[in-house]
PDB file of C-alpha atoms and ligand atoms in Angstrom:
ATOM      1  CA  UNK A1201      18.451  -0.913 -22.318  1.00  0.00           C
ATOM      2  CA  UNK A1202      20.786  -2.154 -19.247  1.00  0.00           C
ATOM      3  CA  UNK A1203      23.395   0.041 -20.115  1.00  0.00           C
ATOM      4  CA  UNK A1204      21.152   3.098 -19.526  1.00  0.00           C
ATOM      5  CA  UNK A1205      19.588   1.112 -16.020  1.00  0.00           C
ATOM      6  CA  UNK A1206      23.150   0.830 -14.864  1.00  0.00           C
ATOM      7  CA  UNK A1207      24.548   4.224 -15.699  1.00  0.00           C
ATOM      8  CA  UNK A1208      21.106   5.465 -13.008  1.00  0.00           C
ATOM      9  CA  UNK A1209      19.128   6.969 -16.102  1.00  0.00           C
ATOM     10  CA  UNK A1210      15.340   6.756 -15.689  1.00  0.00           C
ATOM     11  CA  UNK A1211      13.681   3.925 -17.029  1.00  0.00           C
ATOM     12  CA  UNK A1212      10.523   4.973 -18.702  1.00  0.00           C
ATOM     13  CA  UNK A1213       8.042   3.771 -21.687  1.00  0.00           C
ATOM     14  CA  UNK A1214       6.992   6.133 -24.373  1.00  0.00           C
ATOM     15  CA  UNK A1215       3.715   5.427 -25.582  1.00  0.00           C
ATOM     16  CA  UNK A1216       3.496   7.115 -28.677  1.00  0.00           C
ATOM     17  CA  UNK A1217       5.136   8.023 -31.868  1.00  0.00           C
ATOM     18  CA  UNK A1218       6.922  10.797 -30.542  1.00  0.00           C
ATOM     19  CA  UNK A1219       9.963   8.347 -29.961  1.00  0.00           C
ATOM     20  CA  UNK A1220      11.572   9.531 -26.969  1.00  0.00           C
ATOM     21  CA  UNK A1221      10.682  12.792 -26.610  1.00  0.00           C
ATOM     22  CA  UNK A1222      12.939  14.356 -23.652  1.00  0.00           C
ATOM     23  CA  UNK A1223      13.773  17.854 -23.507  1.00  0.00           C
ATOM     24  CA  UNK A1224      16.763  18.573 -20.580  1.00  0.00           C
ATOM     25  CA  UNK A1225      17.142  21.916 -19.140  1.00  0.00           C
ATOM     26  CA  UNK A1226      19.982  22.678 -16.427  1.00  0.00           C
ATOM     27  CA  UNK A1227      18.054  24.107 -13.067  1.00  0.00           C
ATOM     28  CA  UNK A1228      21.177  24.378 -11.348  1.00  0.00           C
ATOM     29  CA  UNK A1229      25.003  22.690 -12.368  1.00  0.00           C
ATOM     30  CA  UNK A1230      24.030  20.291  -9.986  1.00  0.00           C
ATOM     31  CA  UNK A1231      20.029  19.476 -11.069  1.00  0.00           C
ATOM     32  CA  UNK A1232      18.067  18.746 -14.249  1.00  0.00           C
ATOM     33  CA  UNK A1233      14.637  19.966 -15.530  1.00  0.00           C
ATOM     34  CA  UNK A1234      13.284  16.773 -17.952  1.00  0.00           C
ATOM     35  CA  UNK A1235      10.189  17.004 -19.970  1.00  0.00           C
ATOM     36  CA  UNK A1236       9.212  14.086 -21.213  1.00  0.00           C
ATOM     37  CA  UNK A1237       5.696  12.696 -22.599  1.00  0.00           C
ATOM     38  CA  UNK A1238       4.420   9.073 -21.028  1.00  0.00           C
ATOM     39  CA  UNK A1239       2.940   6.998 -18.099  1.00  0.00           C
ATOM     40  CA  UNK A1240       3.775   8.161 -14.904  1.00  0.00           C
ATOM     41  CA  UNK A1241       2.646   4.841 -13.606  1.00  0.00           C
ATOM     42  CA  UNK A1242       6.146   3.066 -15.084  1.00  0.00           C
ATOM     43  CA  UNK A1243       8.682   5.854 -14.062  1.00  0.00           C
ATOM     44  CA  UNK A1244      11.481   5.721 -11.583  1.00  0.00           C
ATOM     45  CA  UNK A1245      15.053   5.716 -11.003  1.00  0.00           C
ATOM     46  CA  UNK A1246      16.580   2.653 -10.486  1.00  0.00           C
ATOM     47  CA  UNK A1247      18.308   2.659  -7.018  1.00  0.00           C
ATOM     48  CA  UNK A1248      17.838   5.858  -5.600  1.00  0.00           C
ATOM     49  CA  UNK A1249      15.114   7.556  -3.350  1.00  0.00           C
ATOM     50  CA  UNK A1250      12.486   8.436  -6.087  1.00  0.00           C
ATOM     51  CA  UNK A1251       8.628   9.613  -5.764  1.00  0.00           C
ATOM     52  CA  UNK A1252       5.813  10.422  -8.242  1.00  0.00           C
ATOM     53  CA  UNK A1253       3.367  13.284  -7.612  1.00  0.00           C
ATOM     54  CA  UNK A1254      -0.442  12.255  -7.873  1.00  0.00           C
ATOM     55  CA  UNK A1255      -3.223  14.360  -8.912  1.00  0.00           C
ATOM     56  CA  UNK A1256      -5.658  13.951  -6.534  1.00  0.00           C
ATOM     57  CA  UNK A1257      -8.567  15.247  -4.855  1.00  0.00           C
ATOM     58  CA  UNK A1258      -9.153  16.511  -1.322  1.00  0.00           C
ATOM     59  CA  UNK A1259     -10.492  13.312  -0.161  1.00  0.00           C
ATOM     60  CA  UNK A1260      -7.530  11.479  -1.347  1.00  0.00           C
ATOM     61  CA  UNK A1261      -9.456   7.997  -1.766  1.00  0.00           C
ATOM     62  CA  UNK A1262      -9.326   7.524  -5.523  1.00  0.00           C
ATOM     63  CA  UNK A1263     -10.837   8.841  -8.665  1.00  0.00           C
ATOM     64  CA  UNK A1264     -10.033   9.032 -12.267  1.00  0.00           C
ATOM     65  CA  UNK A1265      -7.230  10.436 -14.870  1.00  0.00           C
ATOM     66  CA  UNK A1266      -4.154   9.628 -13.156  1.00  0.00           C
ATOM     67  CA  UNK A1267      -5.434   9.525  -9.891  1.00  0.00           C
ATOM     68  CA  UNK A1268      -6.983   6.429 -10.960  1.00  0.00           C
ATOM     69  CA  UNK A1269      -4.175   5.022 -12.833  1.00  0.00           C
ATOM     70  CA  UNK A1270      -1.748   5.293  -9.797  1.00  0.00           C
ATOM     71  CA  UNK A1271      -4.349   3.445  -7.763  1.00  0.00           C
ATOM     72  CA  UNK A1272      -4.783   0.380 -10.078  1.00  0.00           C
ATOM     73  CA  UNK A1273      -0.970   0.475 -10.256  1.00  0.00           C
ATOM     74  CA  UNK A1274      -0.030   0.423  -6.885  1.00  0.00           C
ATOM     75  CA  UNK A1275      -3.052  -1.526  -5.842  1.00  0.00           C
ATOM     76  CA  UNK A1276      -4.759  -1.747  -3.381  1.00  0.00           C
ATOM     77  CA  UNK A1277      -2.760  -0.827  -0.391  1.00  0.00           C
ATOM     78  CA  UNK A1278      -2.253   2.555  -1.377  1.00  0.00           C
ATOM     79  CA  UNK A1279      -5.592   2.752  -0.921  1.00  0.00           C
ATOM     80  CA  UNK A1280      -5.773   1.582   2.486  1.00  0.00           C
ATOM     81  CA  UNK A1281      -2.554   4.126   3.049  1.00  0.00           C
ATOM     82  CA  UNK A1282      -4.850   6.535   2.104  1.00  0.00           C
ATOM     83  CA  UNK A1283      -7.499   6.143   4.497  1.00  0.00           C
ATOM     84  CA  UNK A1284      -4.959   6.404   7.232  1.00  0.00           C
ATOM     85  CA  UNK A1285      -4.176   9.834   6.440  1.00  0.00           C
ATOM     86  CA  UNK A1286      -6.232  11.999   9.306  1.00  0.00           C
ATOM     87  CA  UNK A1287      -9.364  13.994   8.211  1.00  0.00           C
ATOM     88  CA  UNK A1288      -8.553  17.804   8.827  1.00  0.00           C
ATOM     89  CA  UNK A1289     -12.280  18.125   8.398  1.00  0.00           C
ATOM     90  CA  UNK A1290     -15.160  15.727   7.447  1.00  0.00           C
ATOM     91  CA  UNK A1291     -14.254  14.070   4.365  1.00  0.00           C
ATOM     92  CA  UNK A1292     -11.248  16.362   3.911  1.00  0.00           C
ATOM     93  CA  UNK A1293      -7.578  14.855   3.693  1.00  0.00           C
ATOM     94  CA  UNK A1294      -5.623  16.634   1.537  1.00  0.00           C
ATOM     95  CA  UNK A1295      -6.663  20.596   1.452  1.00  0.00           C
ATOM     96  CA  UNK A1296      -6.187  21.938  -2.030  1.00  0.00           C
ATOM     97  CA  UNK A1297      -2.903  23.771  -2.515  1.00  0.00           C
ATOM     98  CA  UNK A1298      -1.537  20.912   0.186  1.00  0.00           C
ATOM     99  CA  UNK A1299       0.281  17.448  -0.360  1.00  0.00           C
ATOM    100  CA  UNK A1300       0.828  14.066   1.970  1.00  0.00           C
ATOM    101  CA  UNK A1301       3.150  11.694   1.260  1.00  0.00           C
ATOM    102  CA  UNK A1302       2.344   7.668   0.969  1.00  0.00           C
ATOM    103  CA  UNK A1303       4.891   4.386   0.161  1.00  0.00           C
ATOM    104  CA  UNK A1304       4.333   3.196  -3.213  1.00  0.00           C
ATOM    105  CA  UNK A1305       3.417  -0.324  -2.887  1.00  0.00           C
ATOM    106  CA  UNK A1306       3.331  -2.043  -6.312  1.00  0.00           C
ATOM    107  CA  UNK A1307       4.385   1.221  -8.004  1.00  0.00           C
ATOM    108  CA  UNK A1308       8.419   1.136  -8.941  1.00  0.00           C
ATOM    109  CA  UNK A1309       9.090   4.547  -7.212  1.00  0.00           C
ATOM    110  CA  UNK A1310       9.646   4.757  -3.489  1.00  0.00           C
ATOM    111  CA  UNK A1311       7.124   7.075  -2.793  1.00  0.00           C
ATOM    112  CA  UNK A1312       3.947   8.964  -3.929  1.00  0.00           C
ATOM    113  CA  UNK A1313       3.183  12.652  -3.279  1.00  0.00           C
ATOM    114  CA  UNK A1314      -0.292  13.112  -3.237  1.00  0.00           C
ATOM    115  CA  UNK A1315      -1.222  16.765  -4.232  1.00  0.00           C
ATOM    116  CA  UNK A1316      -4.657  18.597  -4.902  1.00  0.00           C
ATOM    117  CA  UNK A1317      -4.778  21.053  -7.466  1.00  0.00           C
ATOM    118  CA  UNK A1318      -7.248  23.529  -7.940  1.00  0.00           C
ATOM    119  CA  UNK A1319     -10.700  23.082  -9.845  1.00  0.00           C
ATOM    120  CA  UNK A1320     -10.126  26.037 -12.526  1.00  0.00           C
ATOM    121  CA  UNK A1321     -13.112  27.396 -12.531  1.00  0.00           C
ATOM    122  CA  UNK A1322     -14.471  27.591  -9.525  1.00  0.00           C
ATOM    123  CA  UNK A1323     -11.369  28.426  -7.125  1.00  0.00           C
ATOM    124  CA  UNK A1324     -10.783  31.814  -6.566  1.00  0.00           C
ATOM    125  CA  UNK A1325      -6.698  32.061  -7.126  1.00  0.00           C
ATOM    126  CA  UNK A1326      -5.805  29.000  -8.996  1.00  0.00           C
ATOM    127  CA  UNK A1327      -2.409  30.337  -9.660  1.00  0.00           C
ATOM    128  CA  UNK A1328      -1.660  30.530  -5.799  1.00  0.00           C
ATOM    129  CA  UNK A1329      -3.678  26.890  -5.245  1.00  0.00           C
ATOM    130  CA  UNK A1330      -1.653  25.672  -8.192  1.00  0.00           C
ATOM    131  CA  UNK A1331       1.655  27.253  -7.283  1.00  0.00           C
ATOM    132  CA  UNK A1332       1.089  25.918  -3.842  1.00  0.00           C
ATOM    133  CA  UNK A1333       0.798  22.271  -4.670  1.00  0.00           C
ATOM    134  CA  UNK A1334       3.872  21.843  -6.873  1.00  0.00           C
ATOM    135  CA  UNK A1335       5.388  23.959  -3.692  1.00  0.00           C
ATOM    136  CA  UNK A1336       4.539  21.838  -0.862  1.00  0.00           C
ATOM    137  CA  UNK A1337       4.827  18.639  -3.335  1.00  0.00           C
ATOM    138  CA  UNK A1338       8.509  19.566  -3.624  1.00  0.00           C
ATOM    139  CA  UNK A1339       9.458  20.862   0.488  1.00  0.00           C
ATOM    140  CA  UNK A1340       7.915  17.250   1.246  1.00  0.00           C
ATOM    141  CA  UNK A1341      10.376  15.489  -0.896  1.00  0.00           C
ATOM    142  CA  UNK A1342      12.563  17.417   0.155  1.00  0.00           C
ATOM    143  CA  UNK A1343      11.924  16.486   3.586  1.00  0.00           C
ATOM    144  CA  UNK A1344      11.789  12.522   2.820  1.00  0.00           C
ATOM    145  CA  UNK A1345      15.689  12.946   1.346  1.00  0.00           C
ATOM    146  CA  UNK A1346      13.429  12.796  -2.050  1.00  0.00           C
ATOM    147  CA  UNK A1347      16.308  12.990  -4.882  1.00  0.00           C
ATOM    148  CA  UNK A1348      14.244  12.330  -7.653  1.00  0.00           C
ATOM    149  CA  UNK A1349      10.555  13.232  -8.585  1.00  0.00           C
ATOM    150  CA  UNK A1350       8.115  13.231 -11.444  1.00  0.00           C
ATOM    151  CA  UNK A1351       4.708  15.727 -11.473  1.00  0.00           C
ATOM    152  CA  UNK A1352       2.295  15.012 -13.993  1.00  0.00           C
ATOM    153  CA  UNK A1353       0.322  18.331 -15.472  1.00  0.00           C
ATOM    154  CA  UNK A1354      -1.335  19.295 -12.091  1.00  0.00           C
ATOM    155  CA  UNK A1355      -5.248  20.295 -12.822  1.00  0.00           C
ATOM    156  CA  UNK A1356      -4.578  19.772 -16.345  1.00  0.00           C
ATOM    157  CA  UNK A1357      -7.686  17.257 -16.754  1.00  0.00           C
ATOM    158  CA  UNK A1358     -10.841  17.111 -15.296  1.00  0.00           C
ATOM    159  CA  UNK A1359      -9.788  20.735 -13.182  1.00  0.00           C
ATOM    160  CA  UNK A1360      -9.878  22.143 -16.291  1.00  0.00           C
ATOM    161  CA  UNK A1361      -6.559  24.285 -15.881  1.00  0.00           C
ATOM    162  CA  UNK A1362      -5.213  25.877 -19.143  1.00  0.00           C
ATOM    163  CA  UNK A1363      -2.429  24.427 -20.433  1.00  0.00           C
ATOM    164  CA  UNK A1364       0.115  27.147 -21.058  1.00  0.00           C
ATOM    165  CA  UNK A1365      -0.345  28.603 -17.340  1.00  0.00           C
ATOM    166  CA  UNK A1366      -0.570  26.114 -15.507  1.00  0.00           C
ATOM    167  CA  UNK A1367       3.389  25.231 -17.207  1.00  0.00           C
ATOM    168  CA  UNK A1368       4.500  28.793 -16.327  1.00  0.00           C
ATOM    169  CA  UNK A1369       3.318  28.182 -12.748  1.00  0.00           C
ATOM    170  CA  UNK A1370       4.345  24.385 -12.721  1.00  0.00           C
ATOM    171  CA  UNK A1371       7.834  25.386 -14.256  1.00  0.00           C
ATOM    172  CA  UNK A1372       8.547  28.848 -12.630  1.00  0.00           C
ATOM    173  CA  UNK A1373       7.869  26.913  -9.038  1.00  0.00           C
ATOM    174  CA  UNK A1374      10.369  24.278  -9.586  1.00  0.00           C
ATOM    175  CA  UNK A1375      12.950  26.564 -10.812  1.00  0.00           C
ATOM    176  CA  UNK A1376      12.365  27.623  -6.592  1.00  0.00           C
ATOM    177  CA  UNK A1377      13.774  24.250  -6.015  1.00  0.00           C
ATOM    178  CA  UNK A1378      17.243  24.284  -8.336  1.00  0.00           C
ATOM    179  CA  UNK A1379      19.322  23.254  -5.900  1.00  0.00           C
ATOM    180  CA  UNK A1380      17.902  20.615  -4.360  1.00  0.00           C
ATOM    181  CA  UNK A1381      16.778  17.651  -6.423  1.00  0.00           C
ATOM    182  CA  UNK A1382      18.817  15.980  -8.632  1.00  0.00           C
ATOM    183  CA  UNK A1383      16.219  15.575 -11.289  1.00  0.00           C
ATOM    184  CA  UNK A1384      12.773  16.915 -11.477  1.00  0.00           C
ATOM    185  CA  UNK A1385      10.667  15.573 -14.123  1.00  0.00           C
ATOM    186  CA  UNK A1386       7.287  16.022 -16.044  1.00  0.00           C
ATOM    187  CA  UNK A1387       6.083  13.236 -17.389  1.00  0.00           C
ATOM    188  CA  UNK A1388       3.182  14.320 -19.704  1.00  0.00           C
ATOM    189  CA  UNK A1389       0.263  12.466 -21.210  1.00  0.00           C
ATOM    190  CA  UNK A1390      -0.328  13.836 -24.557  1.00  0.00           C
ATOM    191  CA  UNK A1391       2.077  15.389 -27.393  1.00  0.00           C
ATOM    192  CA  UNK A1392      -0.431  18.698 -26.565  1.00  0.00           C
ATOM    193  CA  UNK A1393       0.227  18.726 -23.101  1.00  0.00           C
ATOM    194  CA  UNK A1394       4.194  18.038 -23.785  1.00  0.00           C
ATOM    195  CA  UNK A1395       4.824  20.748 -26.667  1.00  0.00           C
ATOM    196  CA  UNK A1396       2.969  23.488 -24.086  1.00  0.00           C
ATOM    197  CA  UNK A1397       5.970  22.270 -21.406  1.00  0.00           C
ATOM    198  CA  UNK A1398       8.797  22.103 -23.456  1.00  0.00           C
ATOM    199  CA  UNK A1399       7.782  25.158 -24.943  1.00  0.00           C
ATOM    200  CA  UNK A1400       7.277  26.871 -21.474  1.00  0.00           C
ATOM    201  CA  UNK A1401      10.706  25.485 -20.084  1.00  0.00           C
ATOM    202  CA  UNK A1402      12.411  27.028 -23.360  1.00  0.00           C
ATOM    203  CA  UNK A1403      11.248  30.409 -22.364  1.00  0.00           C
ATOM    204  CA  UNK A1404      11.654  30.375 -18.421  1.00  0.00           C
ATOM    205  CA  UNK A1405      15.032  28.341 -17.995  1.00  0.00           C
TER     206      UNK A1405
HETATM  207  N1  LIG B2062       0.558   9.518 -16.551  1.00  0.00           N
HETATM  208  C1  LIG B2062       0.754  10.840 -16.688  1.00  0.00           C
HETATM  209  N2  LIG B2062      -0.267  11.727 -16.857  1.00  0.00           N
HETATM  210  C2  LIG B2062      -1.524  11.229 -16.891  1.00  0.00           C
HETATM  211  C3  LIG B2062      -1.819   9.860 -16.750  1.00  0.00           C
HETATM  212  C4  LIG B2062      -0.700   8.983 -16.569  1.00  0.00           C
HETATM  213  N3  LIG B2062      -0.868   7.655 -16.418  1.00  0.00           N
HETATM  214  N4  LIG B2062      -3.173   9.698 -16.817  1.00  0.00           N
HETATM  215  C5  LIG B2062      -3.696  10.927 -17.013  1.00  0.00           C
HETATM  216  N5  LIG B2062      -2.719  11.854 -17.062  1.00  0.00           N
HETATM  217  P1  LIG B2062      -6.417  14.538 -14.123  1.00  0.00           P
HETATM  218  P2  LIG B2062      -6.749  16.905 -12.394  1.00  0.00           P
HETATM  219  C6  LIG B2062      -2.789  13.318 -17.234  1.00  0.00           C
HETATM  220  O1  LIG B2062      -7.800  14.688 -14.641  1.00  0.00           O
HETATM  221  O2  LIG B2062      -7.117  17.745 -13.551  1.00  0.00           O
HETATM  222  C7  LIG B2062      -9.171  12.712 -10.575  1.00  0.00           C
HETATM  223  O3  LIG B2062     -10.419  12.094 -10.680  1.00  0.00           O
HETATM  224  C8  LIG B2062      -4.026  13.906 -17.869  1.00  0.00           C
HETATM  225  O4  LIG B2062      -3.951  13.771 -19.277  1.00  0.00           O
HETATM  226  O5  LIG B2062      -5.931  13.197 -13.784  1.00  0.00           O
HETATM  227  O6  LIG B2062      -5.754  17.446 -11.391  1.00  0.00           O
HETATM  228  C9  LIG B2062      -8.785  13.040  -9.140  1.00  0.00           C
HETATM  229  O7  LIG B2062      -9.296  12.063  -8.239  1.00  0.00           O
HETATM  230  C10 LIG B2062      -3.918  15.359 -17.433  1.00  0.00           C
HETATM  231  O8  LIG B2062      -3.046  16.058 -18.303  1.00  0.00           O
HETATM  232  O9  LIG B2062      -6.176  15.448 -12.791  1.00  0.00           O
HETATM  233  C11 LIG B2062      -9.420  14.369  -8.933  1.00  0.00           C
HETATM  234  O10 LIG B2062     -10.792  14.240  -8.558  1.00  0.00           O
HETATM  235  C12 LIG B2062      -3.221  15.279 -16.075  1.00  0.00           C
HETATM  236  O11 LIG B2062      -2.765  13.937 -15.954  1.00  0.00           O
HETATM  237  C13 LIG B2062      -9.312  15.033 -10.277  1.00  0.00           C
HETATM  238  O12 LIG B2062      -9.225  13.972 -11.217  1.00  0.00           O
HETATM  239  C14 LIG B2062      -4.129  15.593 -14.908  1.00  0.00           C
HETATM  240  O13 LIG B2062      -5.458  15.203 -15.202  1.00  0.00           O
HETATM  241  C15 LIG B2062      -8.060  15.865 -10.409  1.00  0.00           C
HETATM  242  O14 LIG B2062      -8.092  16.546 -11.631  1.00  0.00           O
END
């Protein structure tokens, strides 16, 4: 609705029958936790310095779950974007536990945060890899006068990370950042996936 656009809310389709499920949790007096189920693909906030994290993988060209949904929404460019990020080693872009930041071409945000979370079962500490990619997802928006960001469920698909940690570490690492975003948002595929967060936030906030 325009009234919402104009009074800055996020504009954002649901696509299921959970309505619009948001839960809002107060970080700090000045910043808001939402949880909210949907496409990351279609969020932003209209008129201000916004980013959405992607889930992506350490050589940062591409791949499935959102990864690949980001890609085919921002088209082809962020690709290319992509391939201008340096190699720390051969084939390696994007260390796990690390992010870089891209524009957002196509995509209504200003910015994307690519991230690499951990593969579940094979990494040794997935709670540090884990904690470390929401971390250094959030210092580089910081850094980019980022006011406004949206994670999906980090590792929560193919990397096989269980739901209900991965929200304590996803949730307890943001609450690290309370004073310095003005909203900081999950936006979560599944009604699963969403009643783990919401149930999380509930207990750490
Ligand atoms: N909006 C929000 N969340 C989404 C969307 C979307 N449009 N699409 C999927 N999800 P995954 P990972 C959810 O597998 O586990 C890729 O191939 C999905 O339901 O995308 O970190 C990369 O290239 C799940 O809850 O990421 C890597 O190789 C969450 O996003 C690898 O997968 C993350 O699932 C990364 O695996």
């Amino acid at each position: 609705p325009s009234s919402a656009a104009a009074a800055g809310a996020p504009r954002f389709r649901v696509l299921s029958s959970m309505g619009d499920a948001v839960e809002s949790f107060q970080l700090s007096p000045s910043s808001v936790l939402k949880i909210q189920k949907g496409d990351i693909t279609v969020w932003s906030v209209d008129g201000s310095t916004d980013a959405i994290v992607n889930a992506a993988n350490e050589r940062m060209l591409g791949g499935g779950g959102v990864d690949g949904a980001i890609h085919r929404a921002a088209g082809p460019e962020l690709l290319a974007a992509c391939e201008e990020v340096p190699e720390v080693k051969p084939g390696v872009r994007c260390p796990t536990g690390e992010s870089r930041i891209t524009p957002a071409f196509r995509l209504p945000v200003s910015h994307v945060i690519h991230t690499v979370g951990p593969i579940y079962y094979s990494n040794k500490q997935p709670e540090v890899s884990l904690s470390n990619a929401y971390r250094n997802s959030l210092r580089l928006a910081k850094g980019n006068n980022i006011r406004y960001i949206a994670f999906p469920a980090i590792s929560c698909g193919v990397y096989g990370y269980p739901l209900k940690e991965a929200s304590k570490v996803a949730i307890s690492t943001v609450k690290e950042f309370s004073d310095d975003f003005k909203e900081v948002h999950f936006v979560l595929f599944s009604d699963e996936i969403y009643n783990v967060w919401a149930e999380t936030a509930r207990e750490l906030l």
